[in-house]
């Protein structure tokens, strides 16, 4: 089976509308991505994951899919996609694409047919339509949309009367599929085969824990962030696992001839506890699942140690690699999230607006660099979010009129939403839109601090965040740290994370000072990398991480 490349891969997420704009319309596109792929080959990652680029009305930035087998004209066409895959493979980069199986767009032909059909029809059976309570006037249950408001919308029947309700765990434009319907299963399996035939190397599965709902759709009284996720009737139900066993058979059978050619599946599953998440990566299910418990763990030594230890143990119990992540398109960037005072326990920081308390930008970046240096030493696989290698902070002062996340609208501004992490990437400080595109247009306004963080201002500059990432990734690969084994070290202050990772290619000692006084490095240590420039003989400062050989 080869070396199973995904067990220690570093995969870089591209949010297509914010990566690079080739035609000047202010929205990133596939040709723009293709042109900038050498940046990723130079950075040292193994694969790229593309957020959705499919045909969509873009009510939720492409996570409302109207055609699963085509490219939205905003981003290009199938020929542009094929060119992107070919160029990526030429550069030694694999390509992972998003699959959105929990829901479609309300403009998908299936849902339009459902609206035109009668209650009880085969067309409606592809989605979750139900009669309302109280004579039909109230939603079928108390479920709430993750974007705010009820998770049910009532339809007007073909005869003009008020009728059934349909479920949408997200926006009203994203009706949930009914995965008890074999037609749904067959359709999404065929979608997987379509993109596998075009050469993709795997899929990231959106809302992987949400496809199956509890029988009878009972009311929910569950807090996902403090209790086992499966207590909620819409999350982490046992039936999802049989779906993924079927998908695993498809990816396994699609492997092309040759060594180390696995096609992979990675779950976006906001699941607690770690034991439940580990079920998704059993040998006959998915290859990876994002470790959101790690992402939500504060920058406190006890919490970090506990989460890392528990996460590794749960993955090892099912023979899977752990998958680490600090930022993505749905969360506040860790360069800003870590700029706030840290409190014990798991926390998901909401979107930040201009009137909210602002993070300490300098402290946040310092901690983000240190946290990344910890993460990239850990055994397993890691995901990076576009721009984090530049140290990009959250855009926290976006004007309300510029915001496009449906969460902002559905909560009437109570939630600022996710736009702040999705602002287009700066490539060149002195170019229009900081090099994002040929025109001075960007679908979200770029903050002025992005100018100094542009890629051309950091490339080749010792001590820059970009060069730190390049150094860490090169060492990680040379020492095969993703294939290594972690051992905690005793004899260090409680505020210091101290561990070794040893593989067949070498060993590294990692020391991370999470808030204590500056600490002298061990005698005879050789510094391989440090999250902040470190003079010979200087102590390890607060919120700094160092990789050593002893």
XYZ file of C-alpha atoms in Angstrom:
550
model
C 0.000 0.000 0.000
C 2.987 2.312 0.047
C 3.790 4.701 2.858
C 0.268 6.129 3.209
C 1.320 9.727 2.546
C -1.601 11.139 4.509
C -0.311 9.834 7.847
C 2.165 12.706 8.192
C 1.070 15.114 5.443
C 0.887 18.872 5.846
C -2.142 20.065 3.890
C -2.762 23.728 3.072
C -6.304 25.086 2.824
C -7.118 27.515 0.023
C -10.337 29.504 0.209
C -10.707 30.071 -3.556
C -12.413 33.465 -3.533
C -9.644 34.880 -1.311
C -6.428 33.335 -2.624
C -5.650 35.008 -5.963
C -7.770 36.824 -8.555
C -6.627 36.382 -12.162
C -9.174 38.587 -13.945
C -9.585 41.643 -11.708
C -13.203 41.120 -10.674
C -12.235 41.139 -6.997
C -12.944 37.435 -6.461
C -10.269 34.758 -6.441
C -10.485 32.011 -9.049
C -8.957 28.734 -10.214
C -6.464 30.275 -12.688
C -5.308 32.547 -9.858
C -4.720 29.524 -7.652
C -2.789 27.752 -10.409
C -0.519 30.749 -10.898
C 0.359 30.923 -7.193
C 0.915 27.182 -6.584
C 4.738 27.576 -6.679
C 4.398 29.487 -3.383
C 3.110 26.287 -1.772
C 5.756 24.059 -3.321
C 8.379 26.470 -1.977
C 6.666 26.564 1.420
C 7.053 22.810 1.720
C 3.510 21.477 2.108
C 2.362 18.149 0.697
C -1.133 18.908 -0.546
C -3.695 21.640 -1.072
C -7.325 21.521 0.036
C -9.750 23.680 -1.959
C -12.909 25.002 -0.340
C -15.949 24.757 -2.657
C -15.726 26.084 -6.217
C -18.889 24.371 -7.493
C -21.860 26.015 -9.205
C -23.641 27.941 -6.455
C -25.720 31.071 -5.807
C -23.046 31.848 -3.183
C -25.411 32.481 -0.287
C -22.834 30.752 1.932
C -19.690 31.296 -0.127
C -20.131 28.103 -2.130
C -21.187 25.758 0.670
C -24.633 25.924 -0.941
C -24.051 23.723 -3.974
C -26.412 23.847 -6.942
C -24.379 21.531 -9.209
C -21.875 19.123 -7.674
C -20.275 18.294 -11.037
C -19.329 21.705 -12.393
C -17.306 24.825 -11.586
C -19.059 28.095 -10.821
C -18.273 30.702 -13.522
C -16.997 32.945 -10.709
C -14.014 30.615 -10.439
C -13.561 29.320 -13.985
C -14.631 26.068 -15.615
C -13.766 22.389 -15.650
C -10.833 23.003 -18.002
C -9.397 25.471 -15.461
C -9.847 22.876 -12.737
C -8.071 20.225 -14.802
C -5.201 22.653 -15.416
C -4.944 23.346 -11.685
C -4.744 19.638 -10.838
C -2.151 19.033 -13.551
C 0.041 21.923 -12.348
C -0.265 20.869 -8.707
C 0.786 17.323 -9.514
C 3.663 18.658 -11.608
C 4.859 20.538 -8.505
C 4.471 17.465 -6.295
C 1.313 18.727 -4.582
C -1.773 16.580 -4.100
C -5.243 18.128 -4.427
C -8.075 17.654 -1.900
C -11.516 19.094 -2.688
C -14.500 19.848 -0.489
C -17.596 17.667 -0.650
C -20.789 19.084 0.898
C -23.083 16.107 1.611
C -25.268 17.360 4.473
C -27.235 19.827 2.351
C -27.532 21.281 -1.118
C -28.444 24.730 -2.336
C -32.130 25.579 -2.468
C -31.436 26.232 -6.165
C -30.325 22.633 -6.753
C -32.655 21.011 -9.324
C -33.669 18.391 -6.753
C -34.919 20.979 -4.275
C -36.690 23.005 -6.943
C -38.455 19.783 -7.973
C -39.339 19.143 -4.325
C -40.968 22.563 -3.992
C -43.042 21.921 -7.108
C -44.117 18.459 -5.937
C -46.752 17.364 -3.449
C -46.156 16.316 0.168
C -45.217 12.629 0.276
C -43.698 12.701 -3.231
C -40.432 11.042 -4.219
C -39.014 14.504 -4.915
C -39.598 15.656 -1.334
C -38.242 12.381 0.051
C -34.703 13.471 -0.913
C -34.896 16.215 1.743
C -36.361 16.440 5.253
C -39.881 17.807 4.868
C -42.277 17.493 7.793
C -45.694 18.726 8.895
C -45.626 21.473 11.499
C -46.878 21.366 15.060
C -50.006 23.137 16.340
C -51.980 22.522 13.211
C -48.953 23.127 11.032
C -48.231 26.676 12.194
C -45.161 25.868 14.332
C -41.882 24.167 13.316
C -41.788 20.367 13.692
C -39.296 20.615 16.571
C -37.154 23.119 18.473
C -33.939 22.729 16.476
C -32.000 25.921 15.826
C -29.893 26.804 12.804
C -26.177 27.166 13.449
C -26.461 30.451 11.565
C -29.163 31.754 13.921
C -32.931 31.370 14.134
C -35.060 28.258 13.663
C -33.716 25.352 11.613
C -37.054 25.043 9.792
C -38.697 27.093 7.052
C -42.295 26.698 5.911
C -43.004 26.420 2.211
C -45.849 27.640 0.086
C -47.389 24.651 -1.666
C -48.029 24.597 -5.437
C -51.677 25.495 -4.802
C -50.655 28.659 -2.901
C -51.422 27.390 0.600
C -48.983 27.309 3.510
C -47.679 23.781 3.797
C -44.846 21.652 5.094
C -41.585 22.729 6.710
C -38.084 21.767 5.535
C -34.998 21.356 7.703
C -31.868 23.475 7.244
C -29.263 23.208 9.994
C -27.543 26.169 8.353
C -29.004 28.884 6.091
C -32.533 28.731 4.679
C -30.849 28.347 1.272
C -29.205 25.082 2.434
C -31.889 22.372 2.832
C -30.657 19.189 4.507
C -30.678 15.948 2.534
C -32.489 12.906 3.949
C -29.726 10.305 4.133
C -32.206 7.510 4.844
C -33.095 7.810 1.133
C -30.956 5.454 -1.020
C -31.199 7.913 -3.911
C -29.234 10.459 -1.863
C -26.563 7.887 -1.048
C -26.167 6.888 -4.689
C -25.991 10.471 -5.925
C -23.230 11.564 -3.567
C -21.232 8.410 -4.238
C -21.413 9.202 -7.950
C -20.193 12.743 -7.201
C -17.137 11.276 -5.460
C -16.389 9.137 -8.505
C -16.765 12.110 -10.852
C -14.005 14.089 -9.132
C -11.810 11.047 -8.544
C -11.925 10.437 -12.283
C -10.662 14.025 -12.769
C -7.590 13.241 -10.706
C -8.308 14.578 -7.218
C -6.431 12.976 -4.341
C -9.200 13.093 -1.770
C -12.071 14.924 -0.124
C -12.651 17.044 2.932
C -16.181 16.247 4.116
C -18.203 19.263 5.240
C -20.375 18.747 8.356
C -19.366 15.079 8.392
C -21.100 14.477 11.724
C -24.477 15.853 10.619
C -25.731 13.658 7.786
C -27.885 11.315 9.893
C -30.548 12.588 12.294
C -32.118 10.718 15.215
C -35.280 8.763 14.427
C -38.382 10.849 14.934
C -36.444 14.152 14.988
C -36.971 14.755 18.732
C -36.463 18.115 20.411
C -32.896 18.964 21.435
C -31.732 20.270 24.805
C -28.032 19.893 24.131
C -24.998 22.152 24.415
C -22.498 20.863 21.860
C -19.533 22.601 23.464
C -19.846 21.097 26.957
C -21.502 17.695 26.507
C -20.988 14.648 24.266
C -22.046 15.728 20.789
C -24.084 12.577 20.140
C -26.619 13.703 22.756
C -27.902 16.154 20.148
C -30.341 14.441 17.779
C -28.848 16.130 14.702
C -25.156 15.346 15.346
C -22.872 12.325 15.476
C -25.556 9.684 15.060
C -24.406 6.070 14.582
C -25.662 5.869 11.007
C -22.969 8.193 9.670
C -20.363 5.484 10.071
C -21.930 3.117 7.545
C -21.949 5.961 4.993
C -18.225 6.456 5.446
C -17.486 2.749 5.216
C -19.090 2.873 1.791
C -17.099 5.967 0.821
C -13.875 4.330 2.005
C -14.519 1.408 -0.314
C -14.856 3.881 -3.189
C -11.600 5.716 -2.477
C -9.716 2.480 -1.885
C -10.900 1.037 -5.175
C -9.987 4.248 -7.028
C -6.286 4.204 -6.103
C -4.220 4.475 -9.257
C -1.484 2.004 -10.030
C 1.770 2.818 -8.257
C 3.206 3.290 -4.816
C 1.705 5.606 -2.203
C -1.273 6.587 -4.356
C -3.979 6.563 -1.664
C -6.998 8.813 -2.126
C -8.125 10.123 1.243
C -11.186 11.267 3.167
C -11.001 13.865 5.969
C -13.942 14.714 8.226
C -14.978 18.131 9.415
C -16.645 16.775 12.534
C -17.148 19.043 15.540
C -17.413 16.061 17.867
C -16.716 15.666 21.577
C -15.254 13.757 23.322
C -12.106 12.588 21.510
C -13.189 8.948 21.879
C -16.253 9.682 19.720
C -14.181 11.516 17.119
C -11.770 8.578 16.901
C -14.592 6.380 15.613
C -14.563 8.357 12.357
C -10.998 7.250 11.624
C -11.271 3.548 12.293
C -9.449 1.390 9.775
C -12.439 0.913 7.450
C -13.783 4.497 7.669
C -12.117 7.863 7.085
C -8.390 8.537 6.929
C -8.402 11.774 8.935
C -10.634 13.979 11.060
C -9.862 17.520 12.147
C -8.965 17.793 15.817
C -11.153 20.722 16.840
C -10.585 19.964 20.512
C -6.967 20.964 19.907
C -8.011 24.109 18.040
C -10.232 25.145 20.960
C -7.594 24.446 23.619
C -6.218 27.639 25.226
C -2.532 28.577 25.241
C -2.049 27.225 28.767
C 0.471 24.495 29.488
C -1.790 22.168 31.485
C -4.580 22.377 28.897
C -2.200 21.884 25.978
C -0.526 18.896 27.615
C -3.854 17.293 28.451
C -5.329 17.741 24.956
C -2.208 16.559 23.130
C -1.868 13.463 25.332
C -5.549 12.541 25.069
C -5.701 13.188 21.311
C -2.696 11.016 20.543
C -3.985 8.189 22.708
C -7.437 8.145 21.116
C -6.048 8.133 17.579
C -3.526 5.432 18.415
C -6.292 3.252 19.845
C -7.828 2.943 16.362
C -4.539 2.875 14.445
C -5.019 6.323 12.920
C -2.772 9.377 12.782
C -3.898 12.430 14.726
C -4.709 15.490 12.615
C -3.836 18.916 14.028
C -5.237 22.315 13.053
C -5.101 25.833 14.500
C -7.024 27.933 11.944
C -9.512 27.529 9.095
C -12.220 29.432 7.206
C -14.774 29.040 10.033
C -12.819 30.281 13.071
C -10.994 33.396 14.223
C -7.381 33.197 13.039
C -5.077 31.977 15.776
C -2.827 35.034 15.399
C -5.762 37.027 16.812
C -7.473 34.399 18.953
C -4.335 33.989 21.041
C -4.087 37.750 21.547
C -6.749 37.588 24.251
C -6.279 36.502 27.893
C -6.356 32.706 28.021
C -8.790 30.856 30.270
C -8.839 27.103 31.100
C -11.254 24.897 29.190
C -12.276 24.589 25.560
C -13.330 27.826 23.881
C -14.622 28.749 20.440
C -14.048 32.486 19.896
C -16.808 34.155 17.884
C -16.310 36.691 15.126
C -14.805 40.030 16.164
C -16.206 43.432 15.235
C -14.811 46.949 15.453
C -16.763 47.641 18.655
C -15.575 44.470 20.392
C -12.520 44.270 22.659
C -9.573 43.983 20.306
C -6.866 41.333 20.596
C -3.275 42.304 21.367
C -1.831 41.921 17.852
C 1.809 41.622 18.909
C 1.078 39.103 21.643
C -1.259 37.159 19.371
C 1.341 36.780 16.631
C 4.053 35.845 19.128
C 1.853 33.112 20.607
C 0.665 31.987 17.163
C 4.236 31.434 15.999
C 5.000 29.521 19.194
C 1.821 27.431 18.901
C 2.592 26.590 15.273
C 6.083 25.469 16.270
C 4.475 23.086 18.767
C 1.877 21.806 16.306
C 4.299 21.100 13.453
C 6.439 18.935 15.749
C 3.536 16.692 16.774
C 3.174 13.186 15.338
C 0.489 12.890 12.699
C -0.806 15.200 9.991
C -1.373 18.971 10.075
C -3.565 21.447 8.216
C -2.616 25.074 7.580
C -5.031 27.853 6.593
C -4.100 30.250 3.831
C -2.155 33.275 5.029
C -1.216 31.894 8.435
C 2.331 31.461 7.112
C 2.321 35.264 6.727
C 1.094 35.780 10.279
C -2.176 37.283 9.053
C -4.453 38.441 11.862
C -8.239 38.410 11.788
C -9.717 41.441 10.025
C -11.507 42.705 13.132
C -12.657 46.125 11.892
C -14.646 45.203 8.798
C -17.537 47.613 8.283
C -20.889 45.948 8.776
C -21.981 46.828 5.251
C -19.082 44.784 3.855
C -19.919 41.596 5.736
C -21.290 38.718 3.645
C -21.454 35.750 6.021
C -25.132 34.697 6.373
C -24.546 34.277 10.106
C -24.250 38.063 10.433
C -27.571 38.664 8.676
C -29.518 35.841 10.357
C -28.476 36.988 13.839
C -29.109 40.659 12.969
C -25.494 41.440 13.748
C -25.355 39.676 17.114
C -22.740 37.381 15.573
C -20.092 39.061 13.451
C -19.657 35.846 11.504
C -16.648 34.428 9.737
C -15.711 37.105 7.207
C -12.781 38.283 9.300
C -10.695 35.185 8.569
C -11.634 35.119 4.865
C -10.161 38.438 3.709
C -8.058 38.103 0.514
C -4.381 37.253 0.872
C -1.718 39.979 0.380
C 1.024 38.978 -2.049
C 2.789 42.242 -2.968
C 2.879 45.309 -0.748
C 3.005 47.912 -3.534
C 0.533 46.310 -5.947
C -3.206 46.925 -6.332
C -5.171 44.908 -3.744
C -1.733 43.974 -2.325
C -1.232 41.683 -5.310
C -4.429 39.713 -4.750
C -5.488 40.641 -8.287
C -4.625 43.010 -11.139
C -7.247 45.542 -10.011
C -7.710 47.401 -6.753
C -10.808 45.340 -5.957
C -11.344 42.671 -3.321
C -14.635 41.090 -2.320
C -13.796 41.897 1.314
C -11.675 44.955 2.197
C -8.097 44.177 3.220
C -6.876 45.873 6.419
C -3.923 48.241 6.123
C -1.722 46.025 8.316
C -1.732 43.437 5.528
C 0.671 45.611 3.543
C 3.637 44.900 5.826
C 2.689 41.202 5.970
C 2.575 40.673 2.185
C 4.473 37.629 0.960
C 7.041 39.694 -0.949
C 7.903 41.566 2.271
C 8.728 38.317 4.084
C 10.232 36.012 1.489
C 13.925 35.520 2.240
C 13.794 37.774 5.328
C 15.365 36.025 8.363
C 12.982 35.913 11.309
C 9.850 36.543 9.236
C 6.817 34.369 9.843
C 7.017 33.020 6.291
C 10.619 31.910 6.758
C 9.770 30.386 10.145
C 7.125 28.209 8.490
C 9.527 27.193 5.717
C 12.168 26.229 8.281
C 9.766 24.241 10.451
C 8.254 22.399 7.496
C 11.663 21.484 6.081
C 12.858 20.151 9.445
C 9.593 18.311 10.031
C 10.014 16.510 6.721
C 13.733 15.800 7.121
C 13.264 14.340 10.615
C 9.971 12.610 9.705
C 8.392 14.065 12.833
C 4.899 13.209 11.635
C 5.926 9.543 11.827
C 7.563 9.967 15.214
C 6.583 9.185 18.772
C 6.123 11.822 21.471
C 7.570 11.481 24.965
C 6.952 14.099 27.656
C 9.993 15.303 29.598
C 10.155 15.850 33.360
C 12.170 18.435 35.276
C 10.791 21.588 33.640
C 8.518 24.298 35.101
C 4.763 23.676 34.948
C 4.388 26.507 32.432
C 6.716 24.786 29.947
C 5.712 22.139 27.431
C 8.722 19.849 27.117
C 8.760 16.770 24.912
C 10.791 14.821 22.416
C 9.598 13.411 19.111
C 11.707 10.568 17.762
C 11.430 8.866 14.382
C 13.641 6.588 12.302
C 15.121 9.746 10.726
C 16.060 11.560 13.936
C 14.880 13.193 17.107
C 13.963 16.699 18.201
C 13.389 18.180 21.651
C 10.665 20.825 21.840
C 10.445 23.378 24.627
C 7.556 25.861 24.686
C 7.377 28.538 27.388
C 3.695 29.344 27.874
C 3.888 32.123 30.367
C 6.698 31.543 32.807
C 9.865 33.547 33.329
C 12.622 33.305 30.689
C 14.314 29.931 30.976
C 17.893 28.948 30.193
C 18.245 26.258 27.551
C 19.831 22.931 28.519
C 23.618 22.818 28.390
C 24.995 21.630 25.087
C 21.734 22.120 23.213
C 21.843 22.981 19.519
C 18.980 25.183 18.334
C 17.372 23.925 15.132
C 14.524 26.447 15.017
C 12.911 29.010 17.285
C 9.587 30.787 17.059
C 11.348 34.101 17.757
C 14.896 35.039 16.729
C 17.140 33.667 19.473
C 20.670 34.911 20.090
C 23.292 32.316 21.076
C 23.135 31.740 24.809
C 19.896 33.691 25.235
C 17.128 32.206 27.405
C 13.815 30.969 26.067
C 11.407 33.853 26.512
C 7.745 33.858 27.405
C 5.473 32.631 24.567
C 8.385 31.187 22.643
C 9.021 27.675 21.321
C 12.363 26.177 20.370
C 13.365 22.956 18.600
C 16.641 21.512 19.902
C 19.018 18.618 19.634
C 20.656 17.623 22.899
